[in-house]
Short mmCIF file of C-alpha atoms and ligand atoms in Angstrom, two decimals:
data_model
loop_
_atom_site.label_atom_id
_atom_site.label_comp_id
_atom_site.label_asym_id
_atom_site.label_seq_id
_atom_site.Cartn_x
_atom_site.Cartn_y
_atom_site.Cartn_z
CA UNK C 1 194.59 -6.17 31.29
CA UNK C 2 195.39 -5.52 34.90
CA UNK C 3 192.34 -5.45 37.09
CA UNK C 4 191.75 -2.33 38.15
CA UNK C 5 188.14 -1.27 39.70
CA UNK C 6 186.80 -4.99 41.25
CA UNK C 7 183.10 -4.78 41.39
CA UNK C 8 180.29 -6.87 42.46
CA UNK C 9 176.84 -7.15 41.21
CA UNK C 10 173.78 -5.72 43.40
CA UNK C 11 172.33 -9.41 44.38
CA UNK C 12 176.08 -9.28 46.34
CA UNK C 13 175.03 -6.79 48.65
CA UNK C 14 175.52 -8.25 51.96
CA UNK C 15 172.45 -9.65 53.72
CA UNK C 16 173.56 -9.88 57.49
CA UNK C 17 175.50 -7.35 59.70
CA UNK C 18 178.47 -8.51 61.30
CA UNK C 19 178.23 -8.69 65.28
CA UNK C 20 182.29 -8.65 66.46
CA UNK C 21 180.77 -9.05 69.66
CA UNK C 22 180.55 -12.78 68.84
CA UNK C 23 184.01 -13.63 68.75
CA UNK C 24 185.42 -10.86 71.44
CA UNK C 25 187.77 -12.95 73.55
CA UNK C 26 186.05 -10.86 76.47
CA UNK C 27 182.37 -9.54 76.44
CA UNK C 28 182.10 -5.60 76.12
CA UNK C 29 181.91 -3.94 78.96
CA UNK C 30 178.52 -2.58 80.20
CA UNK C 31 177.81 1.85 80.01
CA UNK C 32 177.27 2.83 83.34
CA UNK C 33 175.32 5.69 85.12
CA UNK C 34 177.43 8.63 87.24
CA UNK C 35 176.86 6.32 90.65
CA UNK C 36 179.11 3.42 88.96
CA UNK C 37 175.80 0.84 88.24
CA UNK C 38 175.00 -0.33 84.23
CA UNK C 39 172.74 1.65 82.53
CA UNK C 40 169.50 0.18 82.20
CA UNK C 41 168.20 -0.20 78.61
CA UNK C 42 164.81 1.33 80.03
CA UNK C 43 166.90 4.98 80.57
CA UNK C 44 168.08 4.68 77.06
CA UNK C 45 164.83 4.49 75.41
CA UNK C 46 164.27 8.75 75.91
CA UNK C 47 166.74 9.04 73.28
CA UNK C 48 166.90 5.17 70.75
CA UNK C 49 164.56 3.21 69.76
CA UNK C 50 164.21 -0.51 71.57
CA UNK C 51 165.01 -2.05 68.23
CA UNK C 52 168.38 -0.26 67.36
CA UNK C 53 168.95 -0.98 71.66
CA UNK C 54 168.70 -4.38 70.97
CA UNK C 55 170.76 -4.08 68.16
CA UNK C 56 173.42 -2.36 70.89
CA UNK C 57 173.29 -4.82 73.33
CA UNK C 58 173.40 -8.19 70.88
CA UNK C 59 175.89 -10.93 70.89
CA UNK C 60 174.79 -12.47 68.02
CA UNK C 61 177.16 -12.96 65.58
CA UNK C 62 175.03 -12.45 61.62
CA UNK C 63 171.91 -9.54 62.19
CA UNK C 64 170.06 -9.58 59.21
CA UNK C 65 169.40 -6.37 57.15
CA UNK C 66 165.85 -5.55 56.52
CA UNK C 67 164.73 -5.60 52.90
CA UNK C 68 164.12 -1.95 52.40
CA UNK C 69 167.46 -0.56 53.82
CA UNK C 70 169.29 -3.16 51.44
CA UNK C 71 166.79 -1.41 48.98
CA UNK C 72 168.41 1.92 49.69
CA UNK C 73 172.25 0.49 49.58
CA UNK C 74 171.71 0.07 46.30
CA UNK C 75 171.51 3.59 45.55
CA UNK C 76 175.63 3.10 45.77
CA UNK C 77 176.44 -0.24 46.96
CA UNK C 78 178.58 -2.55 46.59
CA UNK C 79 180.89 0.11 46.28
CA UNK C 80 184.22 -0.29 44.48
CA UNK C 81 187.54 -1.71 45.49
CA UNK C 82 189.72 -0.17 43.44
CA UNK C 83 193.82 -1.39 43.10
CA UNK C 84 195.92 1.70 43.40
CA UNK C 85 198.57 0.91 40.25
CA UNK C 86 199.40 3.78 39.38
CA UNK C 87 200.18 5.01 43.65
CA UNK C 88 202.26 1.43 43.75
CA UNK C 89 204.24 2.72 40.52
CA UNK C 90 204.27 6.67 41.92
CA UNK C 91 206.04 4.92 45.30
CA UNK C 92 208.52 2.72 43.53
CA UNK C 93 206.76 -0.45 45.72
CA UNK C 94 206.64 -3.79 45.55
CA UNK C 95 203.40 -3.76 47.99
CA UNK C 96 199.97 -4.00 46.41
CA UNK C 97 197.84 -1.65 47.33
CA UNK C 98 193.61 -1.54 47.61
CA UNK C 99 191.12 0.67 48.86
CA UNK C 100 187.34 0.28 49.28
CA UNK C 101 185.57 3.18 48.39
CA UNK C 102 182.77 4.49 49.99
CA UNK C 103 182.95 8.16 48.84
CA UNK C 104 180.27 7.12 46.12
CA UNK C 105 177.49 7.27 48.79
CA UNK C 106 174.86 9.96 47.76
CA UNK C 107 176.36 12.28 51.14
CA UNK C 108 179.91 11.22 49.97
CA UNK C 109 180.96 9.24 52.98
CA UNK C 110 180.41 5.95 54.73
CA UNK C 111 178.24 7.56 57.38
CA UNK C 112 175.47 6.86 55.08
CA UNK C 113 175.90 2.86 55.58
CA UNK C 114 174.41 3.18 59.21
CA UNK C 115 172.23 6.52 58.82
CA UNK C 116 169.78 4.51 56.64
CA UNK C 117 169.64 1.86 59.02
CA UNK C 118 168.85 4.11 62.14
CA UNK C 119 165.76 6.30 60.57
CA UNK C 120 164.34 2.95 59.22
CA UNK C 121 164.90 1.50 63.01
CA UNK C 122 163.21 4.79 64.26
CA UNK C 123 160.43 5.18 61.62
CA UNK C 124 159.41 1.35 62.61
CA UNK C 125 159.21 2.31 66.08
CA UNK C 126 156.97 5.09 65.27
CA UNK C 127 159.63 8.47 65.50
CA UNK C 128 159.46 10.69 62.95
CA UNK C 129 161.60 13.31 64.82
CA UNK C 130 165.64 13.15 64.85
CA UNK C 131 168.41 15.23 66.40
CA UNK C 132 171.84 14.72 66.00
CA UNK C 133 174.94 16.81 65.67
CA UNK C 134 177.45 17.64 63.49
CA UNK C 135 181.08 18.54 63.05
CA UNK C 136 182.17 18.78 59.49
CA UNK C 137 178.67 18.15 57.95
CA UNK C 138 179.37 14.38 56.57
CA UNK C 139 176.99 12.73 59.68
CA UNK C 140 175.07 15.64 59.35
CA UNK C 141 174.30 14.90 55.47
CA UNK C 142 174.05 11.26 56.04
CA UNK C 143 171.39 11.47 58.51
CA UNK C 144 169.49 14.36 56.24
CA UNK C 145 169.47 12.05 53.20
CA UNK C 146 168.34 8.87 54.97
CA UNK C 147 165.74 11.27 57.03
CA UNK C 148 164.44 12.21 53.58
CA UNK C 149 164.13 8.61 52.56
CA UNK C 150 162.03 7.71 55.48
CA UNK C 151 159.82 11.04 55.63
CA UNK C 152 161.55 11.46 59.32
CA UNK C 153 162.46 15.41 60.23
CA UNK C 154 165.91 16.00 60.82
CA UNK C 155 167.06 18.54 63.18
CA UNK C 156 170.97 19.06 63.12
CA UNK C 157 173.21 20.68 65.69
CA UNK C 158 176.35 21.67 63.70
CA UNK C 159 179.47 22.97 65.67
CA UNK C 160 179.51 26.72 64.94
CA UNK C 161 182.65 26.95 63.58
CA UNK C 162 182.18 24.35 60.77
CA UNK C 163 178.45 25.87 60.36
CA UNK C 164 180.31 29.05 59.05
CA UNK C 165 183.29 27.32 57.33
CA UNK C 166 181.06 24.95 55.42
CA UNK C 167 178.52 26.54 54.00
CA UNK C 168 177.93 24.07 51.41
CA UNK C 169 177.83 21.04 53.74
CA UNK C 170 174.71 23.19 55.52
CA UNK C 171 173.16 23.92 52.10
CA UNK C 172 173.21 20.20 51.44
CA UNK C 173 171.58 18.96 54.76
CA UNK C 174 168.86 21.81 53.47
CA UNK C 175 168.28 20.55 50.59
CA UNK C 176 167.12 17.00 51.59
CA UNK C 177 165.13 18.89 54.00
CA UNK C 178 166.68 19.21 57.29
CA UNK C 179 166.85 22.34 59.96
CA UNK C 180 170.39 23.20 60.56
CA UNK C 181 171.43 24.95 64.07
CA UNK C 182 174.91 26.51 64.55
CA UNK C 183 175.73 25.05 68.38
CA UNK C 184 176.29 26.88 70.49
CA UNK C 185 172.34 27.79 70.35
CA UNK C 186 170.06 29.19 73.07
CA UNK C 187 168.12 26.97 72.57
CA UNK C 188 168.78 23.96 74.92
CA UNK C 189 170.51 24.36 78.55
CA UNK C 190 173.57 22.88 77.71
CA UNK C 191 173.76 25.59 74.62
CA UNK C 192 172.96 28.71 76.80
CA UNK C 193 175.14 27.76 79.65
CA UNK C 194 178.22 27.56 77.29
CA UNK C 195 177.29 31.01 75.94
CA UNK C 196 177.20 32.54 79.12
CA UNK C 197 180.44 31.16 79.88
CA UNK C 198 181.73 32.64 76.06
CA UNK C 199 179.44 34.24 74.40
CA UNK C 200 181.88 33.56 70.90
CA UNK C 201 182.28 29.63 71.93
CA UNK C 202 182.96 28.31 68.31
CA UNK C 203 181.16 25.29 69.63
CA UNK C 204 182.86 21.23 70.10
CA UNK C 205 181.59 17.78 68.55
CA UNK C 206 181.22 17.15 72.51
CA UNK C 207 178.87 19.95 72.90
CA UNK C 208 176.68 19.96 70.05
CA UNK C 209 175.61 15.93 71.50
CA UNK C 210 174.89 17.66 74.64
CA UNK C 211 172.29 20.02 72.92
CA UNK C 212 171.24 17.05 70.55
CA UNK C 213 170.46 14.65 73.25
CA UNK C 214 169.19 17.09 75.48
CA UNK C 215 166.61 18.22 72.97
CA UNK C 216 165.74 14.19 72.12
CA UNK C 217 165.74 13.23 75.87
CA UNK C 218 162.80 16.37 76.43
CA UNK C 219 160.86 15.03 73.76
CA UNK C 220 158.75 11.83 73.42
CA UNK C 221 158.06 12.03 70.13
CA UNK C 222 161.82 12.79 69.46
CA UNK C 223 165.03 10.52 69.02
CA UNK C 224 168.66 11.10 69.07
CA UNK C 225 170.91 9.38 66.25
CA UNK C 226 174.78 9.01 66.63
CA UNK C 227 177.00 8.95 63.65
CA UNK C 228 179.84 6.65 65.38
CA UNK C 229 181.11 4.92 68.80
CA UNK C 230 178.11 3.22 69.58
CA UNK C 231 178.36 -0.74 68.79
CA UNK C 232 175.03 -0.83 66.42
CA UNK C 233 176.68 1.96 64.23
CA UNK C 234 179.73 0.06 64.06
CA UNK C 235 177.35 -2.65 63.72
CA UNK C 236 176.16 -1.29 60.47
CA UNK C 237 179.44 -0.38 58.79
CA UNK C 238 180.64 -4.05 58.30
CA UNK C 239 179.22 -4.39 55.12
CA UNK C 240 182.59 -2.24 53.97
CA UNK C 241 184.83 -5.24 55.05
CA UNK C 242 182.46 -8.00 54.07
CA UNK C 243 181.93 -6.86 50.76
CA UNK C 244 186.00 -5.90 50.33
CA UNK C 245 186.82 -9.64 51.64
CA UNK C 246 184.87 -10.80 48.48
CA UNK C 247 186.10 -8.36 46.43
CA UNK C 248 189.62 -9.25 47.16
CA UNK C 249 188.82 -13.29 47.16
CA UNK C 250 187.16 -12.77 43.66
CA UNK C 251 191.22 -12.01 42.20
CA UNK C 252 192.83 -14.31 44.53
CA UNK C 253 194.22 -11.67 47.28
CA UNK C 254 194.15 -11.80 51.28
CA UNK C 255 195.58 -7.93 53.02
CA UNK C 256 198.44 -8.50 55.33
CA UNK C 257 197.60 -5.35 56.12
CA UNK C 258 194.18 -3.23 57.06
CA UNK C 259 193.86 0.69 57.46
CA UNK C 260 191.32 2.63 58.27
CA UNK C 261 190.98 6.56 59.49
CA UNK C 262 190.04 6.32 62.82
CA UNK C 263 187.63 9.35 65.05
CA UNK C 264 184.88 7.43 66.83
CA UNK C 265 186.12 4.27 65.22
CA UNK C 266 182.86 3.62 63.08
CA UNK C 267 184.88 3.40 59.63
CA UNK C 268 187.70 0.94 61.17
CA UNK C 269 185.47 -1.36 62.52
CA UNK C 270 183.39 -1.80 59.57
CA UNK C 271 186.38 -2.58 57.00
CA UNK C 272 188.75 -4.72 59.81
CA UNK C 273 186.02 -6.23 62.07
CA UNK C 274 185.38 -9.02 59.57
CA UNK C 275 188.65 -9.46 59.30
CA UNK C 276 188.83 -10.05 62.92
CA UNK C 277 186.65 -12.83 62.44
CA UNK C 278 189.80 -14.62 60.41
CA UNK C 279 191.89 -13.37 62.87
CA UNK C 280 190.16 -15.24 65.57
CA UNK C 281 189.88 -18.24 63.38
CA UNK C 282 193.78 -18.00 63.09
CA UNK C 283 194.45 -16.17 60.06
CA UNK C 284 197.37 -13.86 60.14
CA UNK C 285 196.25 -10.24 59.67
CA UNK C 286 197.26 -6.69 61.01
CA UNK C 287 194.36 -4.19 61.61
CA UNK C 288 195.57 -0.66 61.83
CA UNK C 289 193.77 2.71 62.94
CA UNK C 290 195.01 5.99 62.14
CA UNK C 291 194.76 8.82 64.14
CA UNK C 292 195.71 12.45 64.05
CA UNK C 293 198.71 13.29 66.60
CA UNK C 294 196.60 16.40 67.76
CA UNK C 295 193.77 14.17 68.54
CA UNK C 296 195.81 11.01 69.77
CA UNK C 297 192.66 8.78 71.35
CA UNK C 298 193.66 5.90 71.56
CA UNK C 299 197.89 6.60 71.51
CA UNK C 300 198.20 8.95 73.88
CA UNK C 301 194.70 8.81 75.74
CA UNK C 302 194.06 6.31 78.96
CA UNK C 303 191.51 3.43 78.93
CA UNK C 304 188.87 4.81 81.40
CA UNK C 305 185.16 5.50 82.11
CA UNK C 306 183.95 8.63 80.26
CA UNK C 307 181.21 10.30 79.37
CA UNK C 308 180.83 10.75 75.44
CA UNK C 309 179.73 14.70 75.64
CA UNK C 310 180.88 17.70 77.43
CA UNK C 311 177.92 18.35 79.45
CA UNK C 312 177.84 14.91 80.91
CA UNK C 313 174.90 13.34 79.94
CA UNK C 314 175.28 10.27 77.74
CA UNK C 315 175.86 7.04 80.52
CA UNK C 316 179.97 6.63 80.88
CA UNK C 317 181.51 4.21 78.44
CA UNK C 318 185.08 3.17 78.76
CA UNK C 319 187.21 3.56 76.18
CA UNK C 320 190.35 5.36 75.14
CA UNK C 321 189.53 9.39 75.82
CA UNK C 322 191.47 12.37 76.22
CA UNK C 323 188.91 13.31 79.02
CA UNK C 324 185.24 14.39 77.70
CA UNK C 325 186.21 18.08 78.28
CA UNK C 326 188.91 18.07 75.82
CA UNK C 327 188.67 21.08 73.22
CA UNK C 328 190.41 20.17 69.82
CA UNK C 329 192.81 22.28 67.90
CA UNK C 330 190.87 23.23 65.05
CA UNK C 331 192.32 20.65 62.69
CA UNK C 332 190.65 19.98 59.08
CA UNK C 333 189.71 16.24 59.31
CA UNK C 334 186.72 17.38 61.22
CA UNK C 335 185.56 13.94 61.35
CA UNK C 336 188.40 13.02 63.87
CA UNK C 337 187.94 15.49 66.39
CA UNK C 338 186.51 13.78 69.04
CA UNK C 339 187.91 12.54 72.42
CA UNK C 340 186.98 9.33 72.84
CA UNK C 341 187.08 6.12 70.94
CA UNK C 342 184.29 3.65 70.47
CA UNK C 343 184.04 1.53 73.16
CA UNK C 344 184.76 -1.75 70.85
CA UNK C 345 187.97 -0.22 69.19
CA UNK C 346 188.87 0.39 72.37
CA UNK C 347 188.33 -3.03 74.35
CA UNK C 348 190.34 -4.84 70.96
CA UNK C 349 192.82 -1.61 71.17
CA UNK C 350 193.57 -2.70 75.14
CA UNK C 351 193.55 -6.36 74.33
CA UNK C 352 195.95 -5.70 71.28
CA UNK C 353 194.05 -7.29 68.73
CA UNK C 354 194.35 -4.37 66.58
CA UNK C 355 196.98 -1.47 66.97
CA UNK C 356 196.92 2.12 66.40
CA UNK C 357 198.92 5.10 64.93
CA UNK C 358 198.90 8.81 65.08
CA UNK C 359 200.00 10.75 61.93
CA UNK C 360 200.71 14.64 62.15
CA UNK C 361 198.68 17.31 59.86
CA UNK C 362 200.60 18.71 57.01
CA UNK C 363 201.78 14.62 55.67
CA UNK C 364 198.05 13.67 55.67
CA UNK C 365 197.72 16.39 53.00
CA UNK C 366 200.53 15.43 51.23
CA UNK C 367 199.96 12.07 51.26
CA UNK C 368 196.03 12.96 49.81
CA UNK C 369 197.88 14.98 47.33
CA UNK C 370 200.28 12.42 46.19
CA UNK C 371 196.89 10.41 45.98
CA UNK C 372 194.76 12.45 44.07
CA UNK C 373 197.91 13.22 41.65
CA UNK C 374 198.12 9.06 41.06
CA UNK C 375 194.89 7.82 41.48
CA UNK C 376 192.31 10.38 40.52
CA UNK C 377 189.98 10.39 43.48
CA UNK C 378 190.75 13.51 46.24
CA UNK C 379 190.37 11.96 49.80
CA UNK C 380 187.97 13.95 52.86
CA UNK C 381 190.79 15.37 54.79
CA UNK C 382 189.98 11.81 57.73
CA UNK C 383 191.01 9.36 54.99
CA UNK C 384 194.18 11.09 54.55
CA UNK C 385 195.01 10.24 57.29
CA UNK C 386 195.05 6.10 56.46
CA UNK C 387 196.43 6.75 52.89
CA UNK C 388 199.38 8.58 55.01
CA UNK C 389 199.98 5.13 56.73
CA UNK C 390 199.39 3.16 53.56
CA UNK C 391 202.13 5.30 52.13
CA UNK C 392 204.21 4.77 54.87
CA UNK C 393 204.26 1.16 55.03
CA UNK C 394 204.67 0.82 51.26
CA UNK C 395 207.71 2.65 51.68
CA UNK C 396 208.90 0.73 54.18
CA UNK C 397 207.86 -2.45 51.91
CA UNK C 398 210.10 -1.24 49.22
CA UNK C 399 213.07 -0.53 51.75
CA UNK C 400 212.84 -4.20 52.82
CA UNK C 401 211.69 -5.96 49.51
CA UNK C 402 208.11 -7.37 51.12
CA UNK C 403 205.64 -7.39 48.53
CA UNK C 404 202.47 -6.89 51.26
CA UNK C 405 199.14 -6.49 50.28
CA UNK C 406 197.38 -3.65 52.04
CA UNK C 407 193.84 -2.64 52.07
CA UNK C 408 192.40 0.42 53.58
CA UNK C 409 189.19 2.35 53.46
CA UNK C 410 188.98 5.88 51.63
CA UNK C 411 186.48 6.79 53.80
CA UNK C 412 185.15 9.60 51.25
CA UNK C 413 185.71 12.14 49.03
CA UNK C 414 186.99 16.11 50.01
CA UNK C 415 184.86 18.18 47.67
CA UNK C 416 183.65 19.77 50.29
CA UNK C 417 186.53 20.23 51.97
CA UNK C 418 188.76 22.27 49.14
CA UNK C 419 189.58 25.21 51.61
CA UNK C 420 191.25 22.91 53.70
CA UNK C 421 192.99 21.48 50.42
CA UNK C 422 193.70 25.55 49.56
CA UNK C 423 195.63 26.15 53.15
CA UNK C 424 197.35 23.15 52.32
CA UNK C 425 198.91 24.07 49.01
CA UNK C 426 199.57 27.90 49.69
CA UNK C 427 201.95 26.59 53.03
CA UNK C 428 199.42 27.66 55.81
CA UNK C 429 198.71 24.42 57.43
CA UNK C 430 200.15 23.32 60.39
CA UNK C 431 201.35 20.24 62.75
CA UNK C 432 199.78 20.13 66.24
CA UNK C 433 201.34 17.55 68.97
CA UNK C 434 198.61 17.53 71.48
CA UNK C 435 200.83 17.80 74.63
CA UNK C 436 201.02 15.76 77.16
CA UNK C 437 200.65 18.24 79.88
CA UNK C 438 197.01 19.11 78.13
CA UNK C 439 196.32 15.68 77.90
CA UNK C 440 197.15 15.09 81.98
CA UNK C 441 195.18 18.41 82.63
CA UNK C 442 191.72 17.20 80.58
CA UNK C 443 192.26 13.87 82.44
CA UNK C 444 191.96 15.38 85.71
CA UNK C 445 188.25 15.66 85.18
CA UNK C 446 187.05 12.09 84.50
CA UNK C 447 184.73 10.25 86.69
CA UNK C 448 186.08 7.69 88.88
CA UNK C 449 184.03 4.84 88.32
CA UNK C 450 185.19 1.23 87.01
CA UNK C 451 183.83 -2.03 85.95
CA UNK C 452 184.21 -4.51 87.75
CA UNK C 453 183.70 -1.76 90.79
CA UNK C 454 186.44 -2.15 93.25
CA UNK C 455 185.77 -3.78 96.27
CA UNK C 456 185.23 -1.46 99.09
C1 PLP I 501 183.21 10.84 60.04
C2 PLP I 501 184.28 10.43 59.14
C3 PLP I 501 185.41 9.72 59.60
C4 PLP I 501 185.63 9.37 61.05
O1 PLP I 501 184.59 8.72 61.69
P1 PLP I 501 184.66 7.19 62.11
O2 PLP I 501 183.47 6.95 62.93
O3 PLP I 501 185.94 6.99 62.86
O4 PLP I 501 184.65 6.39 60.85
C5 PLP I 501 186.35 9.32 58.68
N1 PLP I 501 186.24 9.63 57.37
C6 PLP I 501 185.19 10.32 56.89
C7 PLP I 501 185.13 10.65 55.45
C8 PLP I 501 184.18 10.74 57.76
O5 PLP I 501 183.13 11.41 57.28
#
């Protein structure tokens, strides 16, 4: 019999984080305040906790995963990998093609691998309060179940025009107990000045952190939690790759090849960052991020100092951004709408240690179509966006004869995203180039600070 789902037993779990920090060829740069000087960790305790800061700023390379969060992995993990037979066969291909599937999580996503972690970190430090935002709902759920598992309150900012879209995604964050606001609210300064300016602003990923932190930073007994970018989140995540490395080992494979959807980057890192351990060991592999070409981050975006919200609040990172007031077209992968790119991606991105493509709308679909048709499973609108790439390069393997092995992570499932699915199938979507001129003019507004600073 072929092998087909490859699983591994619960005691396989992974017991330590990966740190990629450990075998960076160059140590991450530092986040700095609006005057050009690093952040210090004391400014960021308003919002995290000191133990998920530490986690932040670590270098070490294994972080160990306390006992009760491994407790709640079990819930789903290890997840499968699964070998897609009957795509390879669909395509024609001599490649072989895996993916790791995380859309078994109780929320349906990955996000769920680093919201347990964070409301254990902040229950242990004595919060039982947490705001975050939303843009599609799948951080939003996350954080609601893994609030619910730690008896922490979750309050959600969820961008206004996915509040009303996705009803469902709101009725689930409900129903493990969390408060759901559509943002723009009036209920935090960055909220009301926006609705002043546009009383129907349909609300940005960008802005709805602005009103989450803001509402954390006022509060003592309140925290903020974000669902990617930051280096403990993709921190978290790299129990994808490390249990997909066994997973493959266990019937004799090694990917030439790693995909992964790419928005804040949180996804990527955690299925190809312990492969970039081989890598830097000397091991041959190719680590791929997929973006969408109206959201191009890291392939059309510059490597600069940004802030990661609208309103200017969170310290500047650098990293690949279309400039932090860039408004997305309102695409369907929700999940990759944002401007920037975590600061990690980005440093391995600039140093070329992984690379990056942007795929347009309508062939995502298709490609999660073609998919769903072969292999069962239909992909969140995000991981359409690697399975388009996966496609792509199988084709390309069948064109030249290589029989590759790729691997890339279905991020999670799209039940809740059928209307998307629906616009798809009656003709309605469409392809959005995010121009250069638009990219040039959100550019214009970043702050001109640098690490190392200049000499004066
Ligand atoms: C949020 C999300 C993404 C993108 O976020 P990353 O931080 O880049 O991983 C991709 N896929 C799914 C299903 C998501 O929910």
């Amino acid at each position: 019999m072929l092998h087909t789902r490859i699983m591994l037993d619960e005691s396989e779990i992974p017991t330590h984080w990966y740190n990629v920090v450990a075998d960076m060829p160059n140590p991450p740069l530092p986040p700095l305040a609006p005057d050009g000087n690093p952040v210090a960790p004391e400014q960021m305790l308003a919002i995290f906790p000191g133990n998920l800061l530490e986690q932040e700023m670590s270098a070490q390379r294994w972080i160990e995963i306390p006992e009760p969060v491994r407790e709640i992995y079990q819930l789903w993990r290890p997840t499968p990998l699964v070998r897609a037979h009957r795509l390879e066969k669909a395509l024609g291909t001599p490649a072989k093609i895996f993916f790791k599937y995380e859309g078994v999580s109780p929320s349906g996503s990955h996000k769920t691998n680093t919201s347990v972690p964070q409301a254990y970190y902040n229950k242990q430090a004595g919060f039982s309060r947490l705001t975050t935002e939303t843009g599609a709902g799948q951080w939003g759920s996350a954080l609601s179940f893994a609030g619910q598992m730690f008896d922490i309150d979750v309050r959600i900012y969820m961008v206004k025009i996915s509040y009303e879209q996705k009803p469902y995604r709101r009725s689930m964050m409900q129903t493990w107990g969390a408060n759901v606001f559509p943002s723009p609210t009036d209920m935090t300064n960055a909220g009301r000045a926006a609705l002043a300016a546009d009383p129907n602003n349909q609300g940005s990923l960008g802005l709805a952190i602005s009103e989450a932190v803001e509402e954390a930073a006022s509060r003592p007994d309140t925290n903020y939690a974000l669902g990617s970018v930051l280096n403990h989140v993709l921190l978290h995540q790299t129990i994808i790759g490390q249990e997909a490395k066994k997973q493959l080992e266990k019937v004799g494979e090694y990917p030439d090849m790693v995909f992964a959807p790419c928005g804040g980057g949180s996804n990527f890192a955690g299925i190809a960052f312990p492969f970039l351990a081989d890598k830097a060991a000397g091991k041959k592999v190719r680590l791929v991020g997929v973006e969408p070409t109206s959201c191009p981050s890291m392939t059309k975006g510059v490597y600069a100092y940004d802030y990661g919200d609208v309103s200017g609040y969170t310290p500047l990172m650098k990293m690949y951004t279309l400039g932090h007031n860039f408004m997305p077209p309102g695409i369907h992968a929700g999940g990759l709408r944002y401007h920037g790119e975590s600061p990690l991606v980005s440093q391995l991105y600039h140093e070329k240690l992984i690379e990056a493509v942007a795929v347009p709308q309508v062939a995502t679909f298709a490609a999660g179509v073609q998919f769903a048709k072969a292999e069962g499973i239909i992909p969140a609108p995000e991981s359409c966006h690697a399975i388009r790439a996966v496609i792509d390069e199988a084709l390309r393997c069948k064109e030249s004869g290589e029989p590759k092995t790729l691997l890339f992570c279905l991020s999670g499932h799209g039940h809740f995203d059928m209307a998307s699915y629906d616009r798809y199938l009656s003709g309605k979507l469409e392809d959005f180039d995010y121009p250069k001129t638009l990219v040039d003019e959100a550019l214009k507004g970043l702050p001109q600070v640098d690490w190392p600073p200049k000499a004066a």
